[in-house]
Amino acid sequence: MRFVAISAICSLALPGVRVPAADAPAGPANPIRLPCGIELVPIQPGGIELGSEPDERTWAIGPEGKGEERLVANEGFHRLKATVATPYWLGRTEVTVGQWKAFVKATGYITDAEALGMTWSFDWDKGRLGAIQGACWRQPGYAKPTRDEDPVACVSWNDAEAFLAWLNRTQPLDQMPEGSQFRLPTEAEWERACRAGRSGTRFWWGDDPLEAKGRLNAIGTDKLGGTAPPEAASTEGFDWADGYPWVAPVDSFGDRGRNAFGLADMLGNVWEWCLDGYDAKGPHGMTYLADTAERVVRGGSFMSGPFGVRCASRNHLKPAYSRFDCGFRVCAGPAIEPYLEPDQRSINAALADSERMGADLPPADFKISTPEFPLHIDAGAFGNPMPEPAKPESKDTPAPKP
């Protein structure tokens, strides 16, 4: 294992030294709007307490949190005091379908889900979650058309890295300090941005789960066409309708859905990929680049109950995995060495097909057909890692048509 500091971005607090748990939400500079439409919010350096305390985890697995002990055991035994020492910028919203379309149109990129021919979604025939053939970012399986304003989902960590590599080639960084790059946020950067100067509370607004109403998109009582979201969601989530059975367009909740830094949808809507490798013992104040087979996702999703949309909630997936409730947001900050280059497999495959370059993107054919899976995950436990998908029987199995 190795721990790599992000050019001195993060450092562990020394024993006995108190790191400020809260500070003014003003950032290091003004917001930046990239030519591609992504708006970056400045985050100033400061202290952060990562993870949770035993009393919070007790609440999370109780009648209000509605979680399970195995799903909160990865948050550390006590909160970890750390410092984010350099300014950075974070996307005001998650990357949208429209922004992803522009990337695909410019590069011909094929996602891991498209290459595999399936992603983790909802099987309407069996009424349960599983690997759905043909589902991808174009049609994740929400039983509704995707909108350009929706957060892009069904994208893997590899896919997110490819998008960020494209940003680094095409978008200006001249308003940021020398040596900056577009990348995924580290866990420490993500949680500092989520908490927005507040420390020791379950959510970015405080401890009261009733205050979540009108702030986020999580499991509730919403119904679509008379059918509840997967697995009787109302028994596992909040007891009101937030207006969105599936994903919500980014920033749908306005001022009430933005934290003190002005960031929208930091909790709920879709899980968000982080740069760090996953450590089951808890988050790290320094960038964790150990040789692990998994990456961290944070923030919960429209499939998460109260325990899953806490600031400390963590999940983990392999870099090539994708799900219909997992996306990402852009971070810009000091370069991290060694920089983890994206998997070139899908990029090369796309670039080799010159006929796709610059092509329009009609909806993909969407076929509900699910291979058998050994693991049945209900909605209340949809923080679980996705199981290893079955390998296609033939190498000739086609990917979804563009």
PDB file of C-alpha atoms in Angstrom, residues 88-332:
ATOM      1  CA  TYR A  88      -9.888  23.633  -5.586  1.00  0.00           C
ATOM      2  CA  TRP A  89     -13.034  23.945  -7.675  1.00  0.00           C
ATOM      3  CA  LEU A  90     -15.956  21.507  -7.841  1.00  0.00           C
ATOM      4  CA  GLY A  91     -18.806  21.214 -10.320  1.00  0.00           C
ATOM      5  CA  ARG A  92     -21.887  23.060  -9.092  1.00  0.00           C
ATOM      6  CA  THR A  93     -23.889  20.087 -10.349  1.00  0.00           C
ATOM      7  CA  GLU A  94     -23.215  16.566 -11.471  1.00  0.00           C
ATOM      8  CA  VAL A  95     -22.149  16.143 -15.102  1.00  0.00           C
ATOM      9  CA  THR A  96     -25.310  16.102 -17.195  1.00  0.00           C
ATOM     10  CA  VAL A  97     -26.488  13.935 -20.051  1.00  0.00           C
ATOM     11  CA  GLY A  98     -26.178  16.923 -22.377  1.00  0.00           C
ATOM     12  CA  GLN A  99     -22.558  17.523 -21.384  1.00  0.00           C
ATOM     13  CA  TRP A 100     -21.791  13.830 -21.801  1.00  0.00           C
ATOM     14  CA  LYS A 101     -23.403  13.845 -25.264  1.00  0.00           C
ATOM     15  CA  ALA A 102     -21.051  16.635 -26.321  1.00  0.00           C
ATOM     16  CA  PHE A 103     -18.068  14.546 -25.202  1.00  0.00           C
ATOM     17  CA  VAL A 104     -19.297  11.464 -27.082  1.00  0.00           C
ATOM     18  CA  LYS A 105     -20.035  13.490 -30.192  1.00  0.00           C
ATOM     19  CA  ALA A 106     -16.537  14.970 -30.147  1.00  0.00           C
ATOM     20  CA  THR A 107     -14.687  11.710 -29.490  1.00  0.00           C
ATOM     21  CA  GLY A 108     -16.902   8.754 -30.412  1.00  0.00           C
ATOM     22  CA  TYR A 109     -16.319   7.360 -26.936  1.00  0.00           C
ATOM     23  CA  ILE A 110     -17.947   4.017 -26.033  1.00  0.00           C
ATOM     24  CA  THR A 111     -18.644   3.464 -22.348  1.00  0.00           C
ATOM     25  CA  ASP A 112     -17.781   0.319 -20.424  1.00  0.00           C
ATOM     26  CA  ALA A 113     -21.512  -0.489 -20.188  1.00  0.00           C
ATOM     27  CA  GLU A 114     -21.907  -0.217 -23.963  1.00  0.00           C
ATOM     28  CA  ALA A 115     -18.825  -2.362 -24.553  1.00  0.00           C
ATOM     29  CA  LEU A 116     -20.079  -4.995 -22.104  1.00  0.00           C
ATOM     30  CA  GLY A 117     -23.643  -4.748 -23.384  1.00  0.00           C
ATOM     31  CA  MET A 118     -25.244  -4.319 -19.969  1.00  0.00           C
ATOM     32  CA  THR A 119     -25.325  -2.280 -16.795  1.00  0.00           C
ATOM     33  CA  TRP A 120     -26.770  -2.546 -13.279  1.00  0.00           C
ATOM     34  CA  SER A 121     -30.381  -1.339 -13.437  1.00  0.00           C
ATOM     35  CA  PHE A 122     -33.976  -2.345 -12.746  1.00  0.00           C
ATOM     36  CA  ASP A 123     -35.560  -5.407 -14.311  1.00  0.00           C
ATOM     37  CA  TRP A 124     -39.198  -4.529 -14.907  1.00  0.00           C
ATOM     38  CA  ASP A 125     -40.095  -8.124 -15.740  1.00  0.00           C
ATOM     39  CA  LYS A 126     -38.770  -9.579 -12.483  1.00  0.00           C
ATOM     40  CA  GLY A 127     -39.358  -6.532 -10.290  1.00  0.00           C
ATOM     41  CA  ARG A 128     -35.818  -6.471  -8.976  1.00  0.00           C
ATOM     42  CA  LEU A 129     -32.389  -5.050  -9.616  1.00  0.00           C
ATOM     43  CA  GLY A 130     -29.926  -6.814 -11.866  1.00  0.00           C
ATOM     44  CA  ALA A 131     -27.730  -6.537 -14.939  1.00  0.00           C
ATOM     45  CA  ILE A 132     -29.859  -5.313 -17.832  1.00  0.00           C
ATOM     46  CA  GLN A 133     -28.785  -5.979 -21.387  1.00  0.00           C
ATOM     47  CA  GLY A 134     -28.817  -2.900 -23.590  1.00  0.00           C
ATOM     48  CA  ALA A 135     -29.129  -0.405 -20.749  1.00  0.00           C
ATOM     49  CA  CYS A 136     -26.563   2.398 -20.844  1.00  0.00           C
ATOM     50  CA  TRP A 137     -26.304   6.158 -20.361  1.00  0.00           C
ATOM     51  CA  ARG A 138     -28.681   6.770 -23.275  1.00  0.00           C
ATOM     52  CA  GLN A 139     -31.462   4.807 -21.573  1.00  0.00           C
ATOM     53  CA  PRO A 140     -30.537   3.703 -18.066  1.00  0.00           C
ATOM     54  CA  GLY A 141     -33.871   1.957 -17.405  1.00  0.00           C
ATOM     55  CA  TYR A 142     -35.930   4.640 -15.647  1.00  0.00           C
ATOM     56  CA  ALA A 143     -39.109   3.945 -17.633  1.00  0.00           C
ATOM     57  CA  LYS A 144     -38.893   7.490 -18.933  1.00  0.00           C
ATOM     58  CA  PRO A 145     -36.807   9.254 -21.572  1.00  0.00           C
ATOM     59  CA  THR A 146     -33.548  10.773 -20.398  1.00  0.00           C
ATOM     60  CA  ARG A 147     -33.279  14.549 -20.480  1.00  0.00           C
ATOM     61  CA  ASP A 148     -30.198  16.597 -21.228  1.00  0.00           C
ATOM     62  CA  GLU A 149     -30.585  18.161 -17.773  1.00  0.00           C
ATOM     63  CA  ASP A 150     -30.468  14.785 -15.994  1.00  0.00           C
ATOM     64  CA  PRO A 151     -27.208  13.684 -14.386  1.00  0.00           C
ATOM     65  CA  VAL A 152     -25.453  11.228 -16.643  1.00  0.00           C
ATOM     66  CA  ALA A 153     -25.539   7.714 -15.159  1.00  0.00           C
ATOM     67  CA  CYS A 154     -24.363   4.238 -16.172  1.00  0.00           C
ATOM     68  CA  VAL A 155     -20.829   5.623 -16.451  1.00  0.00           C
ATOM     69  CA  SER A 156     -17.902   3.829 -14.843  1.00  0.00           C
ATOM     70  CA  TRP A 157     -14.843   5.312 -13.107  1.00  0.00           C
ATOM     71  CA  ASN A 158     -12.945   4.616 -16.328  1.00  0.00           C
ATOM     72  CA  ASP A 159     -15.574   6.523 -18.288  1.00  0.00           C
ATOM     73  CA  ALA A 160     -15.386   9.496 -15.912  1.00  0.00           C
ATOM     74  CA  GLU A 161     -11.589   9.558 -16.269  1.00  0.00           C
ATOM     75  CA  ALA A 162     -11.907   9.573 -20.057  1.00  0.00           C
ATOM     76  CA  PHE A 163     -14.288  12.547 -19.882  1.00  0.00           C
ATOM     77  CA  LEU A 164     -11.834  14.400 -17.625  1.00  0.00           C
ATOM     78  CA  ALA A 165      -8.925  13.636 -19.959  1.00  0.00           C
ATOM     79  CA  TRP A 166     -10.995  15.214 -22.750  1.00  0.00           C
ATOM     80  CA  LEU A 167     -11.615  18.299 -20.591  1.00  0.00           C
ATOM     81  CA  ASN A 168      -7.881  18.603 -19.970  1.00  0.00           C
ATOM     82  CA  ARG A 169      -7.290  18.617 -23.738  1.00  0.00           C
ATOM     83  CA  THR A 170     -10.083  20.988 -24.692  1.00  0.00           C
ATOM     84  CA  GLN A 171     -11.029  23.288 -21.803  1.00  0.00           C
ATOM     85  CA  PRO A 172      -8.995  26.231 -20.465  1.00  0.00           C
ATOM     86  CA  LEU A 173      -7.329  26.171 -17.063  1.00  0.00           C
ATOM     87  CA  ASP A 174      -5.921  29.702 -17.226  1.00  0.00           C
ATOM     88  CA  GLN A 175      -8.139  30.979 -14.401  1.00  0.00           C
ATOM     89  CA  MET A 176      -6.679  28.408 -12.009  1.00  0.00           C
ATOM     90  CA  PRO A 177      -3.237  28.136 -10.399  1.00  0.00           C
ATOM     91  CA  GLU A 178      -0.440  26.731 -12.532  1.00  0.00           C
ATOM     92  CA  GLY A 179      -0.298  22.945 -12.356  1.00  0.00           C
ATOM     93  CA  SER A 180      -4.065  22.483 -12.008  1.00  0.00           C
ATOM     94  CA  GLN A 181      -5.946  19.766 -13.849  1.00  0.00           C
ATOM     95  CA  PHE A 182      -9.476  18.493 -14.256  1.00  0.00           C
ATOM     96  CA  ARG A 183      -9.924  15.292 -12.280  1.00  0.00           C
ATOM     97  CA  LEU A 184     -12.230  13.516  -9.868  1.00  0.00           C
ATOM     98  CA  PRO A 185     -12.331  14.849  -6.306  1.00  0.00           C
ATOM     99  CA  THR A 186     -10.580  12.960  -3.551  1.00  0.00           C
ATOM    100  CA  GLU A 187     -12.723  11.701  -0.673  1.00  0.00           C
ATOM    101  CA  ALA A 188     -11.475  14.502   1.559  1.00  0.00           C
ATOM    102  CA  GLU A 189     -12.255  17.123  -1.087  1.00  0.00           C
ATOM    103  CA  TRP A 190     -15.674  15.616  -1.727  1.00  0.00           C
ATOM    104  CA  GLU A 191     -16.693  15.481   1.938  1.00  0.00           C
ATOM    105  CA  ARG A 192     -15.365  18.967   2.678  1.00  0.00           C
ATOM    106  CA  ALA A 193     -17.406  20.308  -0.242  1.00  0.00           C
ATOM    107  CA  CYS A 194     -20.482  18.352   0.840  1.00  0.00           C
ATOM    108  CA  ARG A 195     -20.385  19.535   4.456  1.00  0.00           C
ATOM    109  CA  ALA A 196     -19.666  23.121   3.323  1.00  0.00           C
ATOM    110  CA  GLY A 197     -18.074  24.266   6.567  1.00  0.00           C
ATOM    111  CA  ARG A 198     -20.356  22.264   8.874  1.00  0.00           C
ATOM    112  CA  SER A 199     -18.892  19.448  10.957  1.00  0.00           C
ATOM    113  CA  GLY A 200     -20.272  16.618  13.051  1.00  0.00           C
ATOM    114  CA  THR A 201     -23.776  16.482  11.555  1.00  0.00           C
ATOM    115  CA  ARG A 202     -25.459  13.731   9.581  1.00  0.00           C
ATOM    116  CA  PHE A 203     -26.447  15.940   6.653  1.00  0.00           C
ATOM    117  CA  TRP A 204     -25.086  19.190   5.240  1.00  0.00           C
ATOM    118  CA  TRP A 205     -28.038  21.117   6.714  1.00  0.00           C
ATOM    119  CA  GLY A 206     -27.859  19.510  10.188  1.00  0.00           C
ATOM    120  CA  ASP A 207     -29.135  16.356  11.888  1.00  0.00           C
ATOM    121  CA  ASP A 208     -32.878  16.424  11.230  1.00  0.00           C
ATOM    122  CA  PRO A 209     -33.929  14.010   8.442  1.00  0.00           C
ATOM    123  CA  LEU A 210     -37.287  15.809   8.182  1.00  0.00           C
ATOM    124  CA  GLU A 211     -35.360  18.794   6.817  1.00  0.00           C
ATOM    125  CA  ALA A 212     -34.457  16.682   3.790  1.00  0.00           C
ATOM    126  CA  LYS A 213     -37.877  17.381   2.304  1.00  0.00           C
ATOM    127  CA  GLY A 214     -37.529  19.721  -0.629  1.00  0.00           C
ATOM    128  CA  ARG A 215     -33.720  19.462  -0.604  1.00  0.00           C
ATOM    129  CA  LEU A 216     -32.858  16.211  -2.353  1.00  0.00           C
ATOM    130  CA  ASN A 217     -33.965  13.283  -4.476  1.00  0.00           C
ATOM    131  CA  ALA A 218     -33.913  10.048  -2.472  1.00  0.00           C
ATOM    132  CA  ILE A 219     -36.190   7.075  -1.896  1.00  0.00           C
ATOM    133  CA  GLY A 220     -39.676   8.309  -1.102  1.00  0.00           C
ATOM    134  CA  THR A 221     -43.283   7.568  -1.947  1.00  0.00           C
ATOM    135  CA  ASP A 222     -43.150   8.770  -5.550  1.00  0.00           C
ATOM    136  CA  LYS A 223     -44.915   6.576  -8.083  1.00  0.00           C
ATOM    137  CA  LEU A 224     -44.623   6.408 -11.841  1.00  0.00           C
ATOM    138  CA  GLY A 225     -47.570   5.082 -13.834  1.00  0.00           C
ATOM    139  CA  GLY A 226     -49.072   3.588 -10.679  1.00  0.00           C
ATOM    140  CA  THR A 227     -45.957   1.539  -9.986  1.00  0.00           C
ATOM    141  CA  ALA A 228     -43.762   2.294  -6.993  1.00  0.00           C
ATOM    142  CA  PRO A 229     -40.015   2.478  -7.477  1.00  0.00           C
ATOM    143  CA  PRO A 230     -38.186  -0.833  -6.944  1.00  0.00           C
ATOM    144  CA  GLU A 231     -38.797  -2.964  -3.878  1.00  0.00           C
ATOM    145  CA  ALA A 232     -41.461  -1.003  -1.967  1.00  0.00           C
ATOM    146  CA  ALA A 233     -39.239   2.001  -1.541  1.00  0.00           C
ATOM    147  CA  SER A 234     -41.516   3.806   0.923  1.00  0.00           C
ATOM    148  CA  THR A 235     -40.734   1.233   3.626  1.00  0.00           C
ATOM    149  CA  GLU A 236     -37.013   1.932   3.329  1.00  0.00           C
ATOM    150  CA  GLY A 237     -36.904   5.649   2.654  1.00  0.00           C
ATOM    151  CA  PHE A 238     -38.531   8.963   3.437  1.00  0.00           C
ATOM    152  CA  ASP A 239     -42.288   9.069   3.941  1.00  0.00           C
ATOM    153  CA  TRP A 240     -43.002  11.782   1.383  1.00  0.00           C
ATOM    154  CA  ALA A 241     -42.804  12.226  -2.368  1.00  0.00           C
ATOM    155  CA  ASP A 242     -39.970  14.393  -3.647  1.00  0.00           C
ATOM    156  CA  GLY A 243     -41.448  14.559  -7.146  1.00  0.00           C
ATOM    157  CA  TYR A 244     -38.892  12.288  -8.811  1.00  0.00           C
ATOM    158  CA  PRO A 245     -39.258   8.474  -8.794  1.00  0.00           C
ATOM    159  CA  TRP A 246     -35.949   8.221 -10.673  1.00  0.00           C
ATOM    160  CA  VAL A 247     -33.265  10.830 -11.298  1.00  0.00           C
ATOM    161  CA  ALA A 248     -34.120  14.506 -11.078  1.00  0.00           C
ATOM    162  CA  PRO A 249     -32.725  17.139 -13.432  1.00  0.00           C
ATOM    163  CA  VAL A 250     -29.688  18.658 -11.750  1.00  0.00           C
ATOM    164  CA  ASP A 251     -30.385  21.545  -9.355  1.00  0.00           C
ATOM    165  CA  SER A 252     -34.122  20.789  -9.343  1.00  0.00           C
ATOM    166  CA  PHE A 253     -34.561  21.945  -5.736  1.00  0.00           C
ATOM    167  CA  GLY A 254     -33.213  25.467  -6.179  1.00  0.00           C
ATOM    168  CA  ASP A 255     -31.782  27.370  -3.224  1.00  0.00           C
ATOM    169  CA  ARG A 256     -33.108  24.835  -0.728  1.00  0.00           C
ATOM    170  CA  GLY A 257     -31.212  22.039  -2.457  1.00  0.00           C
ATOM    171  CA  ARG A 258     -27.866  23.871  -2.423  1.00  0.00           C
ATOM    172  CA  ASN A 259     -25.464  23.803   0.504  1.00  0.00           C
ATOM    173  CA  ALA A 260     -23.539  26.772   1.921  1.00  0.00           C
ATOM    174  CA  PHE A 261     -20.992  26.532  -0.890  1.00  0.00           C
ATOM    175  CA  GLY A 262     -23.756  26.706  -3.503  1.00  0.00           C
ATOM    176  CA  LEU A 263     -23.335  23.073  -4.600  1.00  0.00           C
ATOM    177  CA  ALA A 264     -26.490  21.260  -5.729  1.00  0.00           C
ATOM    178  CA  ASP A 265     -27.385  17.586  -5.247  1.00  0.00           C
ATOM    179  CA  MET A 266     -24.361  16.689  -3.104  1.00  0.00           C
ATOM    180  CA  LEU A 267     -26.661  14.177  -1.395  1.00  0.00           C
ATOM    181  CA  GLY A 268     -29.055  11.994  -3.362  1.00  0.00           C
ATOM    182  CA  ASN A 269     -29.848  11.871  -7.102  1.00  0.00           C
ATOM    183  CA  VAL A 270     -26.805   9.782  -8.158  1.00  0.00           C
ATOM    184  CA  TRP A 271     -23.742   8.415  -6.384  1.00  0.00           C
ATOM    185  CA  GLU A 272     -20.574  10.274  -7.369  1.00  0.00           C
ATOM    186  CA  TRP A 273     -17.209   8.719  -8.211  1.00  0.00           C
ATOM    187  CA  CYS A 274     -14.145   9.831  -6.233  1.00  0.00           C
ATOM    188  CA  LEU A 275     -10.513   9.496  -7.260  1.00  0.00           C
ATOM    189  CA  ASP A 276      -9.489   7.433  -4.230  1.00  0.00           C
ATOM    190  CA  GLY A 277      -9.089   3.715  -3.990  1.00  0.00           C
ATOM    191  CA  TYR A 278     -11.441   2.114  -1.473  1.00  0.00           C
ATOM    192  CA  ASP A 279     -10.341   1.305   2.075  1.00  0.00           C
ATOM    193  CA  ALA A 280     -12.975  -0.604   4.070  1.00  0.00           C
ATOM    194  CA  LYS A 281     -11.556   0.763   7.325  1.00  0.00           C
ATOM    195  CA  GLY A 282     -12.624   4.302   6.533  1.00  0.00           C
ATOM    196  CA  PRO A 283     -11.862   7.438   4.497  1.00  0.00           C
ATOM    197  CA  HIS A 284      -8.426   9.065   4.338  1.00  0.00           C
ATOM    198  CA  GLY A 285      -7.312  12.647   4.799  1.00  0.00           C
ATOM    199  CA  MET A 286      -4.576  11.996   2.257  1.00  0.00           C
ATOM    200  CA  THR A 287      -5.264  10.677  -1.213  1.00  0.00           C
ATOM    201  CA  TYR A 288      -5.499   6.904  -0.990  1.00  0.00           C
ATOM    202  CA  LEU A 289      -3.872   5.343  -4.029  1.00  0.00           C
ATOM    203  CA  ALA A 290      -3.197   1.905  -2.645  1.00  0.00           C
ATOM    204  CA  ASP A 291      -3.336  -1.065  -4.978  1.00  0.00           C
ATOM    205  CA  THR A 292      -7.026  -1.730  -4.464  1.00  0.00           C
ATOM    206  CA  ALA A 293      -9.413  -3.200  -6.983  1.00  0.00           C
ATOM    207  CA  GLU A 294     -12.202  -0.721  -6.175  1.00  0.00           C
ATOM    208  CA  ARG A 295     -12.929   2.994  -6.181  1.00  0.00           C
ATOM    209  CA  VAL A 296     -15.044   5.094  -3.828  1.00  0.00           C
ATOM    210  CA  VAL A 297     -18.462   6.593  -4.575  1.00  0.00           C
ATOM    211  CA  ARG A 298     -20.137   9.101  -2.283  1.00  0.00           C
ATOM    212  CA  GLY A 299     -23.407  10.937  -1.682  1.00  0.00           C
ATOM    213  CA  GLY A 300     -26.159   8.357  -2.097  1.00  0.00           C
ATOM    214  CA  SER A 301     -28.771   8.391  -4.845  1.00  0.00           C
ATOM    215  CA  PHE A 302     -32.465   8.377  -5.668  1.00  0.00           C
ATOM    216  CA  MET A 303     -32.346   4.765  -4.445  1.00  0.00           C
ATOM    217  CA  SER A 304     -30.984   5.666  -0.993  1.00  0.00           C
ATOM    218  CA  GLY A 305     -32.828   5.983   2.305  1.00  0.00           C
ATOM    219  CA  PRO A 306     -31.892   8.369   5.150  1.00  0.00           C
ATOM    220  CA  PHE A 307     -28.763   6.425   6.145  1.00  0.00           C
ATOM    221  CA  GLY A 308     -27.462   6.466   2.553  1.00  0.00           C
ATOM    222  CA  VAL A 309     -27.724  10.222   2.017  1.00  0.00           C
ATOM    223  CA  ARG A 310     -25.607  11.219   5.023  1.00  0.00           C
ATOM    224  CA  CYS A 311     -22.381  13.139   4.397  1.00  0.00           C
ATOM    225  CA  ALA A 312     -20.357  10.201   5.778  1.00  0.00           C
ATOM    226  CA  SER A 313     -22.021   7.492   3.679  1.00  0.00           C
ATOM    227  CA  ARG A 314     -19.555   5.592   1.463  1.00  0.00           C
ATOM    228  CA  ASN A 315     -19.855   2.933  -1.205  1.00  0.00           C
ATOM    229  CA  HIS A 316     -17.418   1.203  -3.531  1.00  0.00           C
ATOM    230  CA  LEU A 317     -17.334  -0.266  -7.030  1.00  0.00           C
ATOM    231  CA  LYS A 318     -14.770  -1.629  -9.438  1.00  0.00           C
ATOM    232  CA  PRO A 319     -13.538   0.949 -11.969  1.00  0.00           C
ATOM    233  CA  ALA A 320     -15.274  -0.724 -14.926  1.00  0.00           C
ATOM    234  CA  TYR A 321     -18.658  -1.092 -13.179  1.00  0.00           C
ATOM    235  CA  SER A 322     -21.592   1.175 -13.906  1.00  0.00           C
ATOM    236  CA  ARG A 323     -25.069   1.582 -12.441  1.00  0.00           C
ATOM    237  CA  PHE A 324     -28.206   3.489 -13.255  1.00  0.00           C
ATOM    238  CA  ASP A 325     -27.777   5.567 -10.119  1.00  0.00           C
ATOM    239  CA  CYS A 326     -24.072   6.440 -10.352  1.00  0.00           C
ATOM    240  CA  GLY A 327     -22.476   9.455 -12.043  1.00  0.00           C
ATOM    241  CA  PHE A 328     -19.824  12.031 -11.164  1.00  0.00           C
ATOM    242  CA  ARG A 329     -18.948  15.716 -10.943  1.00  0.00           C
ATOM    243  CA  VAL A 330     -15.844  17.530 -12.120  1.00  0.00           C
ATOM    244  CA  CYS A 331     -13.096  18.714  -9.790  1.00  0.00           C
ATOM    245  CA  ALA A 332     -10.285  21.106 -10.775  1.00  0.00           C
TER     246      ALA A 332
END
